[in-house]
PDB file of C-alpha atoms and ligand atoms in Angstrom:
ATOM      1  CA  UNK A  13      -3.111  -2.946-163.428  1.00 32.00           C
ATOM      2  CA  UNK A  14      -1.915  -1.394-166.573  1.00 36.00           C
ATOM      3  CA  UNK A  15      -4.626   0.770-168.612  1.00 42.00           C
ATOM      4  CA  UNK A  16      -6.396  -1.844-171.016  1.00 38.00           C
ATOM      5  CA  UNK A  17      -8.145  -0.645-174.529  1.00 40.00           C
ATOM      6  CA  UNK A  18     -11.761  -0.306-173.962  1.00 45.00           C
ATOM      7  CA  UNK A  19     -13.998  -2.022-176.393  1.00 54.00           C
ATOM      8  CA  UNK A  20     -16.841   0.041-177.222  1.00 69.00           C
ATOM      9  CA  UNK A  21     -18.985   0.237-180.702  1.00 73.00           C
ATOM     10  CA  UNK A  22     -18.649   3.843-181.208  1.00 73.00           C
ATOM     11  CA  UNK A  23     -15.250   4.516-181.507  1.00 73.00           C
ATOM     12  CA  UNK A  24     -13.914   4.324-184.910  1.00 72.00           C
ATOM     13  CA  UNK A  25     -10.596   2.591-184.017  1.00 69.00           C
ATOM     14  CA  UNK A  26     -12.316   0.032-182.446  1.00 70.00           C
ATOM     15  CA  UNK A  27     -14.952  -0.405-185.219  1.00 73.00           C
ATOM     16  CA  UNK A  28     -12.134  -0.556-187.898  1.00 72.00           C
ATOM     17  CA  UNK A  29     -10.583  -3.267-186.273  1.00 76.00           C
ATOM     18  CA  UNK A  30     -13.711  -5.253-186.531  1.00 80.00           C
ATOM     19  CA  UNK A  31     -13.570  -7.343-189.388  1.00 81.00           C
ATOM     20  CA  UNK A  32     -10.283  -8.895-188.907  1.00 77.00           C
ATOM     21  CA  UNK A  33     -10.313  -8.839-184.681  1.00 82.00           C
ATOM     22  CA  UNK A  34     -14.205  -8.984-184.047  1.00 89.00           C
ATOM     23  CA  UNK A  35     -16.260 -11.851-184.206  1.00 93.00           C
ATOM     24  CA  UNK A  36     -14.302 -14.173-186.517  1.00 93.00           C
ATOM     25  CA  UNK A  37     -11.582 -14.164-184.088  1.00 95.00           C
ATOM     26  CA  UNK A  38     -13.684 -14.174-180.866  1.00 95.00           C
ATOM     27  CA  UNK A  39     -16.548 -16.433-182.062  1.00 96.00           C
ATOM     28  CA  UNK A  40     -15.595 -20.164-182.724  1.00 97.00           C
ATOM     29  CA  UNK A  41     -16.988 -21.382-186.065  1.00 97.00           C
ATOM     30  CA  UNK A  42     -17.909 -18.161-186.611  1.00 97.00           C
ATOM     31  CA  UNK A  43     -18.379 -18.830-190.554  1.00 96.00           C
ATOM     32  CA  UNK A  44     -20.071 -22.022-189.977  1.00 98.00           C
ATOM     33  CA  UNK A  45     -22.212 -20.611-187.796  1.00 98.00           C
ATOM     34  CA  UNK A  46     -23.510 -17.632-189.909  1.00 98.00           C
ATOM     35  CA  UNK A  47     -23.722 -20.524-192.729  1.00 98.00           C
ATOM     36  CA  UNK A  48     -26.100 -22.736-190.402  1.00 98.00           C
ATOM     37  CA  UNK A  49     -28.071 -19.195-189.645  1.00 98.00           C
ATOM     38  CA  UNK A  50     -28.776 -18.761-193.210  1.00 98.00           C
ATOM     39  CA  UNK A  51     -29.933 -22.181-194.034  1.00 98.00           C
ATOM     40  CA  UNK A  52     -32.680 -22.067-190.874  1.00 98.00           C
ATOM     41  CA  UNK A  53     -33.908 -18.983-192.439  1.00 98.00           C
ATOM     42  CA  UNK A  54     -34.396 -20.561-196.053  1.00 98.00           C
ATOM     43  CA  UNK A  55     -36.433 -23.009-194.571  1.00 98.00           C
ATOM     44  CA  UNK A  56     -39.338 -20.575-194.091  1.00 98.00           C
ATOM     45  CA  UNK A  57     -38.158 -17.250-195.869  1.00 98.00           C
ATOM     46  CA  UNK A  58     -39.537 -16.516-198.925  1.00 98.00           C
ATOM     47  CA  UNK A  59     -37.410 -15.664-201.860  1.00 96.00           C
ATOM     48  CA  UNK A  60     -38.607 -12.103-201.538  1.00 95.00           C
ATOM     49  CA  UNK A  61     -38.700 -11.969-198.360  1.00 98.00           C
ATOM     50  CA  UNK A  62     -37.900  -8.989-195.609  1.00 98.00           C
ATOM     51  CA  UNK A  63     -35.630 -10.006-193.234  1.00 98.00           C
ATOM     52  CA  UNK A  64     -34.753  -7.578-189.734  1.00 98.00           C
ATOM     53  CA  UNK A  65     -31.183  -7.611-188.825  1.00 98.00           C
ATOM     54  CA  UNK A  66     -30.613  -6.105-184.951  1.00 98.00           C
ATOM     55  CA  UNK A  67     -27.964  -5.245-184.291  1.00 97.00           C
ATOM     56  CA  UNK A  68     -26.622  -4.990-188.089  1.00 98.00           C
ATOM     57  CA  UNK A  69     -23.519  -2.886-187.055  1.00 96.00           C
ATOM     58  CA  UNK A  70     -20.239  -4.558-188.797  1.00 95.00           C
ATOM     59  CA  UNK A  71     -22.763  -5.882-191.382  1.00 97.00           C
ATOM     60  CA  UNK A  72     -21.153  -9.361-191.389  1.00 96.00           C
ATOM     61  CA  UNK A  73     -24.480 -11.467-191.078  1.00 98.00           C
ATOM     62  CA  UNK A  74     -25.759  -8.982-193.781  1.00 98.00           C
ATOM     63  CA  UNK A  75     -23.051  -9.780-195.945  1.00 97.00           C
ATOM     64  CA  UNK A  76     -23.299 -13.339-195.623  1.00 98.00           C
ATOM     65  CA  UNK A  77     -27.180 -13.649-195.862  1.00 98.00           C
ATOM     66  CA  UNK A  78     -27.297 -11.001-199.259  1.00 98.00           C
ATOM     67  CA  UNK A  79     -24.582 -13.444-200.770  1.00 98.00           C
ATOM     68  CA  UNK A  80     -26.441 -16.695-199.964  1.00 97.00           C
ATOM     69  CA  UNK A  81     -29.916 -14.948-201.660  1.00 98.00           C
ATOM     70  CA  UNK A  82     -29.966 -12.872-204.039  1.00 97.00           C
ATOM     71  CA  UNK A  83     -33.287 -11.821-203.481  1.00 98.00           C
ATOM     72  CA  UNK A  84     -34.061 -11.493-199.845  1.00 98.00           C
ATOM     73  CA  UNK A  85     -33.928  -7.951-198.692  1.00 98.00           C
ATOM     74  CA  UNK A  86     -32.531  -6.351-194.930  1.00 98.00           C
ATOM     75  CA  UNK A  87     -33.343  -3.925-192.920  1.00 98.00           C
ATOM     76  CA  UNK A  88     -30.776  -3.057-190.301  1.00 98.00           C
ATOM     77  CA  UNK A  89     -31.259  -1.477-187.254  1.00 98.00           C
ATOM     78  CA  UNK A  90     -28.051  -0.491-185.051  1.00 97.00           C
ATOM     79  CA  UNK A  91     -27.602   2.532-182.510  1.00 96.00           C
ATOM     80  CA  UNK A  92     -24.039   3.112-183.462  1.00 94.00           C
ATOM     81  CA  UNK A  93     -23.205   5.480-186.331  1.00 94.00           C
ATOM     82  CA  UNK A  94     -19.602   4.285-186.785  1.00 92.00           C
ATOM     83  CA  UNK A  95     -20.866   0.724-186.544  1.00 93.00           C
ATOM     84  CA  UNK A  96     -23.411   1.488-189.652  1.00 96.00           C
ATOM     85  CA  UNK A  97     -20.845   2.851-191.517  1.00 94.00           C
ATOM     86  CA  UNK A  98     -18.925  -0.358-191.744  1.00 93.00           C
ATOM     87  CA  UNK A  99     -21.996  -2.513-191.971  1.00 96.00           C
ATOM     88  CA  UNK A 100     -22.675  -0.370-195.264  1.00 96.00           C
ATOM     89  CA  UNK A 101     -18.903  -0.961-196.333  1.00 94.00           C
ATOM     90  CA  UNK A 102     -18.616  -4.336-195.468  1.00 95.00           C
ATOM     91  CA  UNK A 103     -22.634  -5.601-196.919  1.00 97.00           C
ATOM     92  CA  UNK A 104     -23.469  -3.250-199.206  1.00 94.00           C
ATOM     93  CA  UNK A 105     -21.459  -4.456-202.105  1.00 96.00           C
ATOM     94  CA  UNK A 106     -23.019  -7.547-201.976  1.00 97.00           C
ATOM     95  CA  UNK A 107     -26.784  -6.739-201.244  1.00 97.00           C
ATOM     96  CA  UNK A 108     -27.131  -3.069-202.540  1.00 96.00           C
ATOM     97  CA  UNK A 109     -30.445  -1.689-203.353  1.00 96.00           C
ATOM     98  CA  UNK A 110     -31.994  -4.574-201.164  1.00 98.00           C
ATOM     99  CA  UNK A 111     -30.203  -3.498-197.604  1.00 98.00           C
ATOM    100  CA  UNK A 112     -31.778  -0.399-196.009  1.00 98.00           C
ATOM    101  CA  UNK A 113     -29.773   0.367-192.421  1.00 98.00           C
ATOM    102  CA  UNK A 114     -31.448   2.512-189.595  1.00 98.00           C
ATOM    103  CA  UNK A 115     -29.632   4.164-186.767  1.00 97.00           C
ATOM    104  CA  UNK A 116     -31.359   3.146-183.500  1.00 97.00           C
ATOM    105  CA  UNK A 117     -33.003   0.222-181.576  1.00 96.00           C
ATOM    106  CA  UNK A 118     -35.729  -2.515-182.445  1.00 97.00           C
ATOM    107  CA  UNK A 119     -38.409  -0.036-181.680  1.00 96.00           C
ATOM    108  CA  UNK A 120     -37.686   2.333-184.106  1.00 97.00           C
ATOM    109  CA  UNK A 121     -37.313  -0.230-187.031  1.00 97.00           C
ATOM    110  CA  UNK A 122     -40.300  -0.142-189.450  1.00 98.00           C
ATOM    111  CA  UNK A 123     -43.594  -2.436-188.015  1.00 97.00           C
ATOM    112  CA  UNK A 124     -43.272  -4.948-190.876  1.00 92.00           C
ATOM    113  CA  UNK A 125     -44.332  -7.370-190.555  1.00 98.00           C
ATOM    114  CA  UNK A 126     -40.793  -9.447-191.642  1.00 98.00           C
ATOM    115  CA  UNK A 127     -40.748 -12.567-192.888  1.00 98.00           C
ATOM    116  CA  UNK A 128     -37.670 -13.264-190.699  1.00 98.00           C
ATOM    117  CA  UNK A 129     -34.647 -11.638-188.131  1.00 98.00           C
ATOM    118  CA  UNK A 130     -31.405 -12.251-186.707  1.00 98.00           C
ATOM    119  CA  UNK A 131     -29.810 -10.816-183.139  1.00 98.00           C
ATOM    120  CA  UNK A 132     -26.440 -12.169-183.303  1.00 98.00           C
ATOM    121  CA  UNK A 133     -24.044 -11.249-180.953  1.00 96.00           C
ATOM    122  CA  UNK A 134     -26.173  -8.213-179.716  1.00 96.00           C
ATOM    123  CA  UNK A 135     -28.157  -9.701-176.505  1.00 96.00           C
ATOM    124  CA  UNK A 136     -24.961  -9.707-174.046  1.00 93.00           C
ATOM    125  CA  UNK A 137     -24.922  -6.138-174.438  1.00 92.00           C
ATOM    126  CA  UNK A 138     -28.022  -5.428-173.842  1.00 95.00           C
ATOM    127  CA  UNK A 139     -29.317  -5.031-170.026  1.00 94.00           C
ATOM    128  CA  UNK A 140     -30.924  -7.607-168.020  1.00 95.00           C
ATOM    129  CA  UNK A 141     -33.562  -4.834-166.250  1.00 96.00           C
ATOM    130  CA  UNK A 142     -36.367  -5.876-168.844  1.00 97.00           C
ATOM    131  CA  UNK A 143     -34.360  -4.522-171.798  1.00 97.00           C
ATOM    132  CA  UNK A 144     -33.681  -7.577-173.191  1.00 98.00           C
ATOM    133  CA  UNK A 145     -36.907  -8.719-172.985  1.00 98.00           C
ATOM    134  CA  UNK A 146     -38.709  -5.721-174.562  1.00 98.00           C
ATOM    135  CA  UNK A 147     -35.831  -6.302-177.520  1.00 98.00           C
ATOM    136  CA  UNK A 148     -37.103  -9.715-178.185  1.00 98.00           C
ATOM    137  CA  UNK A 149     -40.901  -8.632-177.710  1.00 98.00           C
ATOM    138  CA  UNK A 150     -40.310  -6.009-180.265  1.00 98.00           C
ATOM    139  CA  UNK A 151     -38.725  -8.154-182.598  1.00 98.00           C
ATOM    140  CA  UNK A 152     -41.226 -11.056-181.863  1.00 98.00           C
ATOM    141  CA  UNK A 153     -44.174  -8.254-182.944  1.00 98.00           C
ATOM    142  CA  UNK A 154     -42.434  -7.452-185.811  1.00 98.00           C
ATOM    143  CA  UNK A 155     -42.541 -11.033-187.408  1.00 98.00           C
ATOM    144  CA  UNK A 156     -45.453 -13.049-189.373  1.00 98.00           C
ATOM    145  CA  UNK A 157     -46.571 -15.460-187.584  1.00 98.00           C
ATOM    146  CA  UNK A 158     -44.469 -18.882-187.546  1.00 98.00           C
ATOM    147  CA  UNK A 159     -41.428 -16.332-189.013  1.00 98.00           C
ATOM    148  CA  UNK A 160     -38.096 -17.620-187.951  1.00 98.00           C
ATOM    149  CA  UNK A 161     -35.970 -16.263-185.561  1.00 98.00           C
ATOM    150  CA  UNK A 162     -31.947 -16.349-185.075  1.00 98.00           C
ATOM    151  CA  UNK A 163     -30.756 -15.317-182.006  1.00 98.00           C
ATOM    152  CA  UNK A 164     -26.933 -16.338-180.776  1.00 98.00           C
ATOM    153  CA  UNK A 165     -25.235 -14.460-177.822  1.00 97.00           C
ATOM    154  CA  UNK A 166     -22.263 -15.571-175.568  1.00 94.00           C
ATOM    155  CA  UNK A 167     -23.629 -17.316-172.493  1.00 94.00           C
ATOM    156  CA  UNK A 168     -21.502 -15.987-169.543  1.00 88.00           C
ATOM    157  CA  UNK A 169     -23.655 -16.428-166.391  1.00 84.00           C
ATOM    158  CA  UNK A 170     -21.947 -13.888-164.201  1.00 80.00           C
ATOM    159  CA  UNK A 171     -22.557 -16.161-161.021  1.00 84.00           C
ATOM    160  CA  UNK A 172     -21.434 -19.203-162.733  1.00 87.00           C
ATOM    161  CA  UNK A 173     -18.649 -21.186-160.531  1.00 89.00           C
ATOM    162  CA  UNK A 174     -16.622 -21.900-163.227  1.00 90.00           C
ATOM    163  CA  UNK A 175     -17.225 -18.224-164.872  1.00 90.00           C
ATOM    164  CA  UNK A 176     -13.397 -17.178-164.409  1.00 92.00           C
ATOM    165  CA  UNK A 177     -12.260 -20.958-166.465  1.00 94.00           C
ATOM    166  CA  UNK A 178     -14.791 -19.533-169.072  1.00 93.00           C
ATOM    167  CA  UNK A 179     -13.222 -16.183-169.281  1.00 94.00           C
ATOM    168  CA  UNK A 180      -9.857 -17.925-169.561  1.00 96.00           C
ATOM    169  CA  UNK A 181     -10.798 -19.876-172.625  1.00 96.00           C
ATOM    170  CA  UNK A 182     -12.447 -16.904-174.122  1.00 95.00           C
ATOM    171  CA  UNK A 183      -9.052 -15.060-174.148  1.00 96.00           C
ATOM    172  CA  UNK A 184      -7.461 -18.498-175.022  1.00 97.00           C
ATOM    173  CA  UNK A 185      -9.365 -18.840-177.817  1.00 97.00           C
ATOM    174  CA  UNK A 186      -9.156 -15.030-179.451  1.00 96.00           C
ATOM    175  CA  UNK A 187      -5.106 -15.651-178.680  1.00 97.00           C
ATOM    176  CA  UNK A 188      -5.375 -18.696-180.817  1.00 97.00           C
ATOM    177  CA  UNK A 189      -7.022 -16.636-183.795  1.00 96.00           C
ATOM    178  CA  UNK A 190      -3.815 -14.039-183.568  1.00 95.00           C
ATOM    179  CA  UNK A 191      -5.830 -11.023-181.931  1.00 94.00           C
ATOM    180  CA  UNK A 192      -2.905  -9.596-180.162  1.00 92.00           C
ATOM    181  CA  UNK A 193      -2.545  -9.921-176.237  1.00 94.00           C
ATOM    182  CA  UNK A 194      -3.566  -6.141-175.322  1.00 91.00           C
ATOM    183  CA  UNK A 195      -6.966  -6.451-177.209  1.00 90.00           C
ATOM    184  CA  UNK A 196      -8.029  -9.618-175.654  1.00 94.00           C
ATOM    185  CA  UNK A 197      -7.005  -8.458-172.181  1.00 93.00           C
ATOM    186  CA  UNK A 198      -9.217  -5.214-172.763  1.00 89.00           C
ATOM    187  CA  UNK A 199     -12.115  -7.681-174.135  1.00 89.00           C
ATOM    188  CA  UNK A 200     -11.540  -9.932-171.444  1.00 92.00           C
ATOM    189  CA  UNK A 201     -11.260  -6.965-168.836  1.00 90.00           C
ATOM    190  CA  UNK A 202     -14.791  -5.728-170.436  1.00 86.00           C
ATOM    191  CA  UNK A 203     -16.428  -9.593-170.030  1.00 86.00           C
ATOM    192  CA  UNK A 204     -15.399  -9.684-166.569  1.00 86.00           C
ATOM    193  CA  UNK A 205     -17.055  -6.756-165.373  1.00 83.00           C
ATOM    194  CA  UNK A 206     -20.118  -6.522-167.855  1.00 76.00           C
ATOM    195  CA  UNK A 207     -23.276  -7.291-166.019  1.00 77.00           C
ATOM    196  CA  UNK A 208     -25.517  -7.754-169.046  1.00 90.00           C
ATOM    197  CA  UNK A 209     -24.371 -11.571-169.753  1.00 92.00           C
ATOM    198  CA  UNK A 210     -27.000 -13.971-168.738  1.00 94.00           C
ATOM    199  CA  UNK A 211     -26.895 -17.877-168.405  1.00 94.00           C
ATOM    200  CA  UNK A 212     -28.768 -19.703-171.845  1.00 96.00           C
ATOM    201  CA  UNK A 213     -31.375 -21.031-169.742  1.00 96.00           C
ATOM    202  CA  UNK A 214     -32.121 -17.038-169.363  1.00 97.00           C
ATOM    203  CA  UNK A 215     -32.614 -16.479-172.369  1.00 98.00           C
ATOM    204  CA  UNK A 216     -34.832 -19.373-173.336  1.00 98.00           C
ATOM    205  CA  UNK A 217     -36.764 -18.259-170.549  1.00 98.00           C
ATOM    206  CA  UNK A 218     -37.049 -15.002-172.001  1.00 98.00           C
ATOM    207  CA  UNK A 219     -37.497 -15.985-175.689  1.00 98.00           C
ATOM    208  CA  UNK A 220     -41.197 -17.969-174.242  1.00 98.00           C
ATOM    209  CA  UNK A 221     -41.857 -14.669-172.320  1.00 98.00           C
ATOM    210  CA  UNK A 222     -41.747 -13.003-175.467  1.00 98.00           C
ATOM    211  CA  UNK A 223     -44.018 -15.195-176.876  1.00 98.00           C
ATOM    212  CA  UNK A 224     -42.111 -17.156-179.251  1.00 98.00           C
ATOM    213  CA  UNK A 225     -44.183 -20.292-180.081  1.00 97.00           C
ATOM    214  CA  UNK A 226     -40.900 -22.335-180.411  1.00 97.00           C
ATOM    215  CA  UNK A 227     -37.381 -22.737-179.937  1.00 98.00           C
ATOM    216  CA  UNK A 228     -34.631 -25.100-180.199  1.00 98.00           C
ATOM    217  CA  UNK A 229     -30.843 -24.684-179.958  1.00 98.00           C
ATOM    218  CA  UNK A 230     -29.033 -24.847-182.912  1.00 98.00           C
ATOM    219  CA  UNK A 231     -25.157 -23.922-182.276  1.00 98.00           C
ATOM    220  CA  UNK A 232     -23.203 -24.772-178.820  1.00 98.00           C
ATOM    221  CA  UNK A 233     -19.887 -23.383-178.973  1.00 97.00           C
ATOM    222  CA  UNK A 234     -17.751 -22.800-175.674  1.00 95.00           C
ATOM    223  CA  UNK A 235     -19.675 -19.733-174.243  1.00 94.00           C
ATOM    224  CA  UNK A 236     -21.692 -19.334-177.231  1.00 96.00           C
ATOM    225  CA  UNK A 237     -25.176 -20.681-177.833  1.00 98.00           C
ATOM    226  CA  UNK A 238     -27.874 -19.766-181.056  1.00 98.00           C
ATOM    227  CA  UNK A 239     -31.364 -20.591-180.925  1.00 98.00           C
ATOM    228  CA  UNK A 240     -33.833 -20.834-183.760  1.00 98.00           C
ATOM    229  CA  UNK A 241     -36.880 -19.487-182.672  1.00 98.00           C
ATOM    230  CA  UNK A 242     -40.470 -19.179-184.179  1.00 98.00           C
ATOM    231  CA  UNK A 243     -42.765 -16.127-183.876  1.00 98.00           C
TER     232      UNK A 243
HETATM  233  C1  SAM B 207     -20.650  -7.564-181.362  1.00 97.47           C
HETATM  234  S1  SAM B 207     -21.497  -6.434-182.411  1.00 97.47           S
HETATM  235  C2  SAM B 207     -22.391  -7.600-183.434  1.00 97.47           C
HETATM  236  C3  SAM B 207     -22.707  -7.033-184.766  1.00 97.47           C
HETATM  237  C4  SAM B 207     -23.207  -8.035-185.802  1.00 97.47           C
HETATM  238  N1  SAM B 207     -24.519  -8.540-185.445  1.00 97.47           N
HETATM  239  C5  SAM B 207     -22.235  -9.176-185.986  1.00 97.47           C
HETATM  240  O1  SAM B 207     -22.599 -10.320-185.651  1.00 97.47           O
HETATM  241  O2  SAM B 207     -21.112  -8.935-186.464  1.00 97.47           O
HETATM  242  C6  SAM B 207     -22.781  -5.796-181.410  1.00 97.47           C
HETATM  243  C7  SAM B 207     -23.618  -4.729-182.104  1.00 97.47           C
HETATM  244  O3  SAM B 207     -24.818  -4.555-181.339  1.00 97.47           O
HETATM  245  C8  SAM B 207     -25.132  -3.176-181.346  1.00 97.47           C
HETATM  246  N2  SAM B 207     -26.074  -2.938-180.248  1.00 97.47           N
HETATM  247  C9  SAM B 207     -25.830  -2.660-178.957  1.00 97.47           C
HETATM  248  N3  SAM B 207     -26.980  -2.526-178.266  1.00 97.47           N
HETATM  249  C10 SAM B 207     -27.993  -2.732-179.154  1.00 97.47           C
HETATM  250  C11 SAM B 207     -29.420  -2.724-179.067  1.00 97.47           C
HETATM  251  N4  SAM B 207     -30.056  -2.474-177.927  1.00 97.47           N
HETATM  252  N5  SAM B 207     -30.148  -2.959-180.182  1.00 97.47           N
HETATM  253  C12 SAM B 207     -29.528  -3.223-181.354  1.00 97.47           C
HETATM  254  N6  SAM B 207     -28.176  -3.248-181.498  1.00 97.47           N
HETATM  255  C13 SAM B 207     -27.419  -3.001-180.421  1.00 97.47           C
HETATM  256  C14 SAM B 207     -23.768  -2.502-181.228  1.00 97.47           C
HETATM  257  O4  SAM B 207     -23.813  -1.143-181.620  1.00 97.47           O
HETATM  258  C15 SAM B 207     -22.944  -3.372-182.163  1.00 97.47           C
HETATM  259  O5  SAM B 207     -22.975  -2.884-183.478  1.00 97.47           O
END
């Protein structure tokens, strides 16, 4: 098998490609989908309100959120440097003196308590070994009570029957965007042997573990799912 690119959030190539061959090509309705995430949170966020971005690398949720309020304010927490850097590029024009970005993970963010957050596109990365659980207990403690909670991660149980059809369309689907054939073999290469996917029903499981008083699913696209949860 020829070399393939490896896909990882620290190396600046990679991270400058983001924007254009990240997760608007990867993600279907990734637009709407950031559009549906900010309307949820409006429901219960105040117009002042402080709202915890993990995983705020890129800074595309950040971007989107600071442009649909102009008053709600972000604090991002990431553990890649290169990956801040953009997020500050990319959502910085738009939310400025309200976005304050932290190198590191949920546990080092400030205590808050928030009046909302958003994991998008972070939990597949993150270890099934009781990391991803302390994630969303540390986000969970973070957030008044009854705060709402956006959490959307690609679904890819790795004992699935049907998990190499899935991979298939994944790379079908980033084709179909125009992300040339040697990235989405790498990406697909890096699916197919990453461990740290889990089935939905995993992480609904995990979300009540945390102690989330609610949830409810709020986006179902191929591999993708996002949740609305409640602290
Ligand atoms: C696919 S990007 C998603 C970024 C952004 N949320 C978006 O939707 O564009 C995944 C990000 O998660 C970050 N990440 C990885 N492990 C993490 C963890 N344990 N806690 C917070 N962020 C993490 C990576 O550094 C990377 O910036």
């Amino acid at each position: 098998m020829p070399d393939l690119p490896k896909f990882d959030f620290h190396t600046r190539a990679n991270v400058d490609r983001y924007l254009s061959n990240g997760p608007p090509a990867f993600t279907p309705g990734h637009a709407g989908l950031l559009q549906m995430a900010g309307v949820l949170l409006a429901e219960r966020t105040p117009d002042e309100g402080r709202i915890l971005v993990v995983g705020a690398g890129g800074g595309l949720e950040t971007r989107y959120l600071a442009t649909a309020s102009k008053t709600w304010r972000f604090v991002g927490i990431d553990p890649s440097a290169a990956m801040l850097d953009l997020a500050r590029e990319t959502a910085g024009p738009a939310a400025g003196d309200r976005l304050e970005l932290i190198q590191g993970v949920v546990a080092d963010a400030p205590e808050g308590p928030f009046d909302a957050a958003t994991c998008i596109l972070v939990m597949g990365l993150v270890p099934d070994d009781g990391g991803k659980l302390d994630l969303l207990r540390e986000v969970r403690r973070r957030l008044k009570p009854g705060a709402p909670f956006i959490l959307v991660d690609q679904c890819l149980d790795p004992a699935a029957a049907d998990r190499d059809l899935r991979l298939d369309r994944y790379a079908a689907y980033a084709r179909a965007s125009g992300v040339d054939p040697a990235t989405v073999a790498g990406a697909r290469a890096m699916m197919e042997t990453g461990t740290t996917f889990v089935a939905p029903q995993r992480n609904e499981a995990l979300l009540t573990e945390a102690g989330f008083e609610t949830f409810e699913l709020f986006y179902l696209a191929m591999a993708w799912r996002g949740w609305l949860a409640h602290a």
